[in-house]
JSON list of C-alpha atoms in Angstrom, two decimals:
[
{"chain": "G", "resi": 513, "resn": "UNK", "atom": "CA", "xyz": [0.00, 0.00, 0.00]},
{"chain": "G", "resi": 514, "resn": "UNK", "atom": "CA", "xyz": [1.36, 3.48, -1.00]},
{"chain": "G", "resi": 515, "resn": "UNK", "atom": "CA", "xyz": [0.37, 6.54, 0.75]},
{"chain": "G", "resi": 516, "resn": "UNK", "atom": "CA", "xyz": [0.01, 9.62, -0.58]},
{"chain": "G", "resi": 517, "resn": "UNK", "atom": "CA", "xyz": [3.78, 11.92, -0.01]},
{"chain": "G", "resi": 518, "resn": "UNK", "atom": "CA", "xyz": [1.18, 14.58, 1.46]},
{"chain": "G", "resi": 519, "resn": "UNK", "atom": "CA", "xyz": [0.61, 12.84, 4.21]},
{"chain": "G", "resi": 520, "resn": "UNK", "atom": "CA", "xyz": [4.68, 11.47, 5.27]},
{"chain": "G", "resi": 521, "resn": "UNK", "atom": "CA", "xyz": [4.67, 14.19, 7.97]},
{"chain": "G", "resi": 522, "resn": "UNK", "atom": "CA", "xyz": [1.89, 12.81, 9.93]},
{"chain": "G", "resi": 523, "resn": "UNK", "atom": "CA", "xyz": [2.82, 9.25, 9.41]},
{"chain": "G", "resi": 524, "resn": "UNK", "atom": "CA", "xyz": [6.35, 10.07, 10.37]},
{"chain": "G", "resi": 525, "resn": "UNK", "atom": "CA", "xyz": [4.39, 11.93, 13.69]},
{"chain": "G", "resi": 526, "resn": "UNK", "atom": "CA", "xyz": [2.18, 8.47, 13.86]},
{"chain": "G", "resi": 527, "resn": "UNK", "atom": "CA", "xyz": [5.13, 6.30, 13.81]},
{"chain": "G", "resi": 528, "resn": "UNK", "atom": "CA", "xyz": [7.48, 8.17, 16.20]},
{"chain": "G", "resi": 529, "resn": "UNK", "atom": "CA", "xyz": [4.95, 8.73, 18.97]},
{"chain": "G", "resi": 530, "resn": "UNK", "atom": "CA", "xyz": [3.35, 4.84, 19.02]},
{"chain": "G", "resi": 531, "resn": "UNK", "atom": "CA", "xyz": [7.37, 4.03, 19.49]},
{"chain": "G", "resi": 532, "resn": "UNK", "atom": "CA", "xyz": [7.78, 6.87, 22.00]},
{"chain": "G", "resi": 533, "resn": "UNK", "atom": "CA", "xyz": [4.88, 5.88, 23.75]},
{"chain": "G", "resi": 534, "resn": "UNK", "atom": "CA", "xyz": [5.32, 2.06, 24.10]},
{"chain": "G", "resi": 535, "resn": "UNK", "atom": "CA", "xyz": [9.14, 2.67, 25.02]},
{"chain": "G", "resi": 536, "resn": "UNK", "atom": "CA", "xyz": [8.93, 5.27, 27.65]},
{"chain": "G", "resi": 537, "resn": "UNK", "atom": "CA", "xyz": [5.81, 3.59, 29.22]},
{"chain": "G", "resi": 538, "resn": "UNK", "atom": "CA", "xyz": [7.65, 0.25, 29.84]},
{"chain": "G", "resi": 539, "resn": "UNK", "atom": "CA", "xyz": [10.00, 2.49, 31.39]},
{"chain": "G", "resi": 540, "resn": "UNK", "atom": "CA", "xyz": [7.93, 4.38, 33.87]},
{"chain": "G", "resi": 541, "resn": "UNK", "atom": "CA", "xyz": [5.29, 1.42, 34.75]},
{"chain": "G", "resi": 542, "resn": "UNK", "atom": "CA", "xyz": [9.07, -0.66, 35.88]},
{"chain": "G", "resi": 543, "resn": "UNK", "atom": "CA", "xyz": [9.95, 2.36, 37.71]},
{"chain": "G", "resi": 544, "resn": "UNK", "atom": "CA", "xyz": [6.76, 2.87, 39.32]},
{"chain": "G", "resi": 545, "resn": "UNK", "atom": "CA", "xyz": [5.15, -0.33, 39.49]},
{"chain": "G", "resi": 546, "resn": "UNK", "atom": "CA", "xyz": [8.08, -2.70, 39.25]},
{"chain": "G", "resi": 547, "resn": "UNK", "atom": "CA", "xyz": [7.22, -6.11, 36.97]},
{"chain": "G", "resi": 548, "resn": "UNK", "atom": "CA", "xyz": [4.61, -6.96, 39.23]},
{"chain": "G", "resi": 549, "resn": "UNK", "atom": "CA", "xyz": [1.56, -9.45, 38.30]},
{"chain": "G", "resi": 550, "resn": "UNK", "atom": "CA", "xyz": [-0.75, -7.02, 36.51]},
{"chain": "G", "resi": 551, "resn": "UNK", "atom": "CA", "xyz": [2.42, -5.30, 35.13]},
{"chain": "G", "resi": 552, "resn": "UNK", "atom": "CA", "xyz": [1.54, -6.16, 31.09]},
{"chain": "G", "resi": 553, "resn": "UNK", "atom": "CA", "xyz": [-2.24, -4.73, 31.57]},
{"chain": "G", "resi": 554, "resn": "UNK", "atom": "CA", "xyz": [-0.66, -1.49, 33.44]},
{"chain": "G", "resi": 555, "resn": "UNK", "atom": "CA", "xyz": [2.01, -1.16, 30.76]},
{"chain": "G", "resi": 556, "resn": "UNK", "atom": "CA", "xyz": [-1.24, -1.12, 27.71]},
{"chain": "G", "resi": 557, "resn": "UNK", "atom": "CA", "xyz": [-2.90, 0.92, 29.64]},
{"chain": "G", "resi": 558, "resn": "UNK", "atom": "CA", "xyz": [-0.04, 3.89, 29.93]},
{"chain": "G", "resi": 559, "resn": "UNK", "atom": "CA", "xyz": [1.56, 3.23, 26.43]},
{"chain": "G", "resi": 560, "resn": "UNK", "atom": "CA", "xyz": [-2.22, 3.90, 25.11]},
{"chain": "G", "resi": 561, "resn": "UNK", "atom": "CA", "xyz": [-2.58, 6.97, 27.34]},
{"chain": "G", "resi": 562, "resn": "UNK", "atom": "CA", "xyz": [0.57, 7.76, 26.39]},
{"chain": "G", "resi": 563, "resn": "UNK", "atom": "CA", "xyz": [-0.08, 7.76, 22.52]},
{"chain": "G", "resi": 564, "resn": "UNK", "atom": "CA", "xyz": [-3.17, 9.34, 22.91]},
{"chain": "G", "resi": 565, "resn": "UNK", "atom": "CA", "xyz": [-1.76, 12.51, 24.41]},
{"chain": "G", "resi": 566, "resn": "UNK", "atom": "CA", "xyz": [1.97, 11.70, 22.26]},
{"chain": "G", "resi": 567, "resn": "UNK", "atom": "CA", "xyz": [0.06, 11.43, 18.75]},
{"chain": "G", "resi": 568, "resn": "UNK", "atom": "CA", "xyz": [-1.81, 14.88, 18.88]},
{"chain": "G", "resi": 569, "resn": "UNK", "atom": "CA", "xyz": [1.61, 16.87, 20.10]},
{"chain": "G", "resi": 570, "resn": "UNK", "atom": "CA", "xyz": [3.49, 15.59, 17.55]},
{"chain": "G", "resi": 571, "resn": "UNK", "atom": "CA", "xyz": [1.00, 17.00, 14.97]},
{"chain": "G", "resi": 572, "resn": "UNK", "atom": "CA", "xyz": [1.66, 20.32, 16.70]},
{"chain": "G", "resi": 573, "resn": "UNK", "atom": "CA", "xyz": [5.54, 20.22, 17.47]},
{"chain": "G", "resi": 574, "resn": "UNK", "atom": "CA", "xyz": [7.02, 18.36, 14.14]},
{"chain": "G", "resi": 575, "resn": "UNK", "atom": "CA", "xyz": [6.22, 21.19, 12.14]},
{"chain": "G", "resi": 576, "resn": "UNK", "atom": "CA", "xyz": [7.37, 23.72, 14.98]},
{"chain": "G", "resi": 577, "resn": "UNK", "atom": "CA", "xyz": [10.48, 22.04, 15.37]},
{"chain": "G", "resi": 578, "resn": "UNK", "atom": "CA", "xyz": [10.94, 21.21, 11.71]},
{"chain": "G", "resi": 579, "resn": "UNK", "atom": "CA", "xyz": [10.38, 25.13, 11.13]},
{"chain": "G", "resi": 580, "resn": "UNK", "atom": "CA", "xyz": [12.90, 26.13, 13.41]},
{"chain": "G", "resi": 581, "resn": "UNK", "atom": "CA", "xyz": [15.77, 23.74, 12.54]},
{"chain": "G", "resi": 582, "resn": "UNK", "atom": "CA", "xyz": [15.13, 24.95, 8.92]},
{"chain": "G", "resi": 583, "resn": "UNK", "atom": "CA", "xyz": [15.69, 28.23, 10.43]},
{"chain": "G", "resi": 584, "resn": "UNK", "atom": "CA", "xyz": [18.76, 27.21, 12.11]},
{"chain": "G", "resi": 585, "resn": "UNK", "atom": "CA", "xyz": [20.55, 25.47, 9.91]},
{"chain": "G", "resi": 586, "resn": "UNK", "atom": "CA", "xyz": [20.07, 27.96, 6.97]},
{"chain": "G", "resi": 587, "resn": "UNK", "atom": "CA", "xyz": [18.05, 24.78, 4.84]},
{"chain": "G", "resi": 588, "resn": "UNK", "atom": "CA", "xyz": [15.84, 26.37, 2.60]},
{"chain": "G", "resi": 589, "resn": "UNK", "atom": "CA", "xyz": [12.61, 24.52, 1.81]}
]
């Protein structure tokens, strides 16, 4: 399947913050919670929450950030 080029920033926003949120929620549930018996249904529960609130930023702060390091690195678009 081939998606349309239009839409690589907001896959590329998609992709990073499922990873981002599945990584860094295994990380605080095992700090937190420790790899107890309910840890796997705690660690869903935060990596959803996580991409939920993850997904929607990056939609605002790719392009902010992309803006900027166009602006800093003299890259004209």
């Amino acid at each position: 399947m081939i998606i349309n080029p239009k839409y690589a920033g907001l896959l590329m926003g998609l992709i990073i913050s499922l990873g981002m949120s599945f990584v860094m929620s295994f990380v605080m549930v095992s700090m937190n919670v420790g790899f107890t018996a309910n840890f796997l249904n705690k660690w869903m529960h935060a990596s959803a929450a996580g991409f939920l609130i993850g997904f929607p930023a990056s939609a605002v702060f790719v392009p902010i950030a992309r803006k900027y390091m166009f602006k800093f690195t003299g890259v004209v678009t």
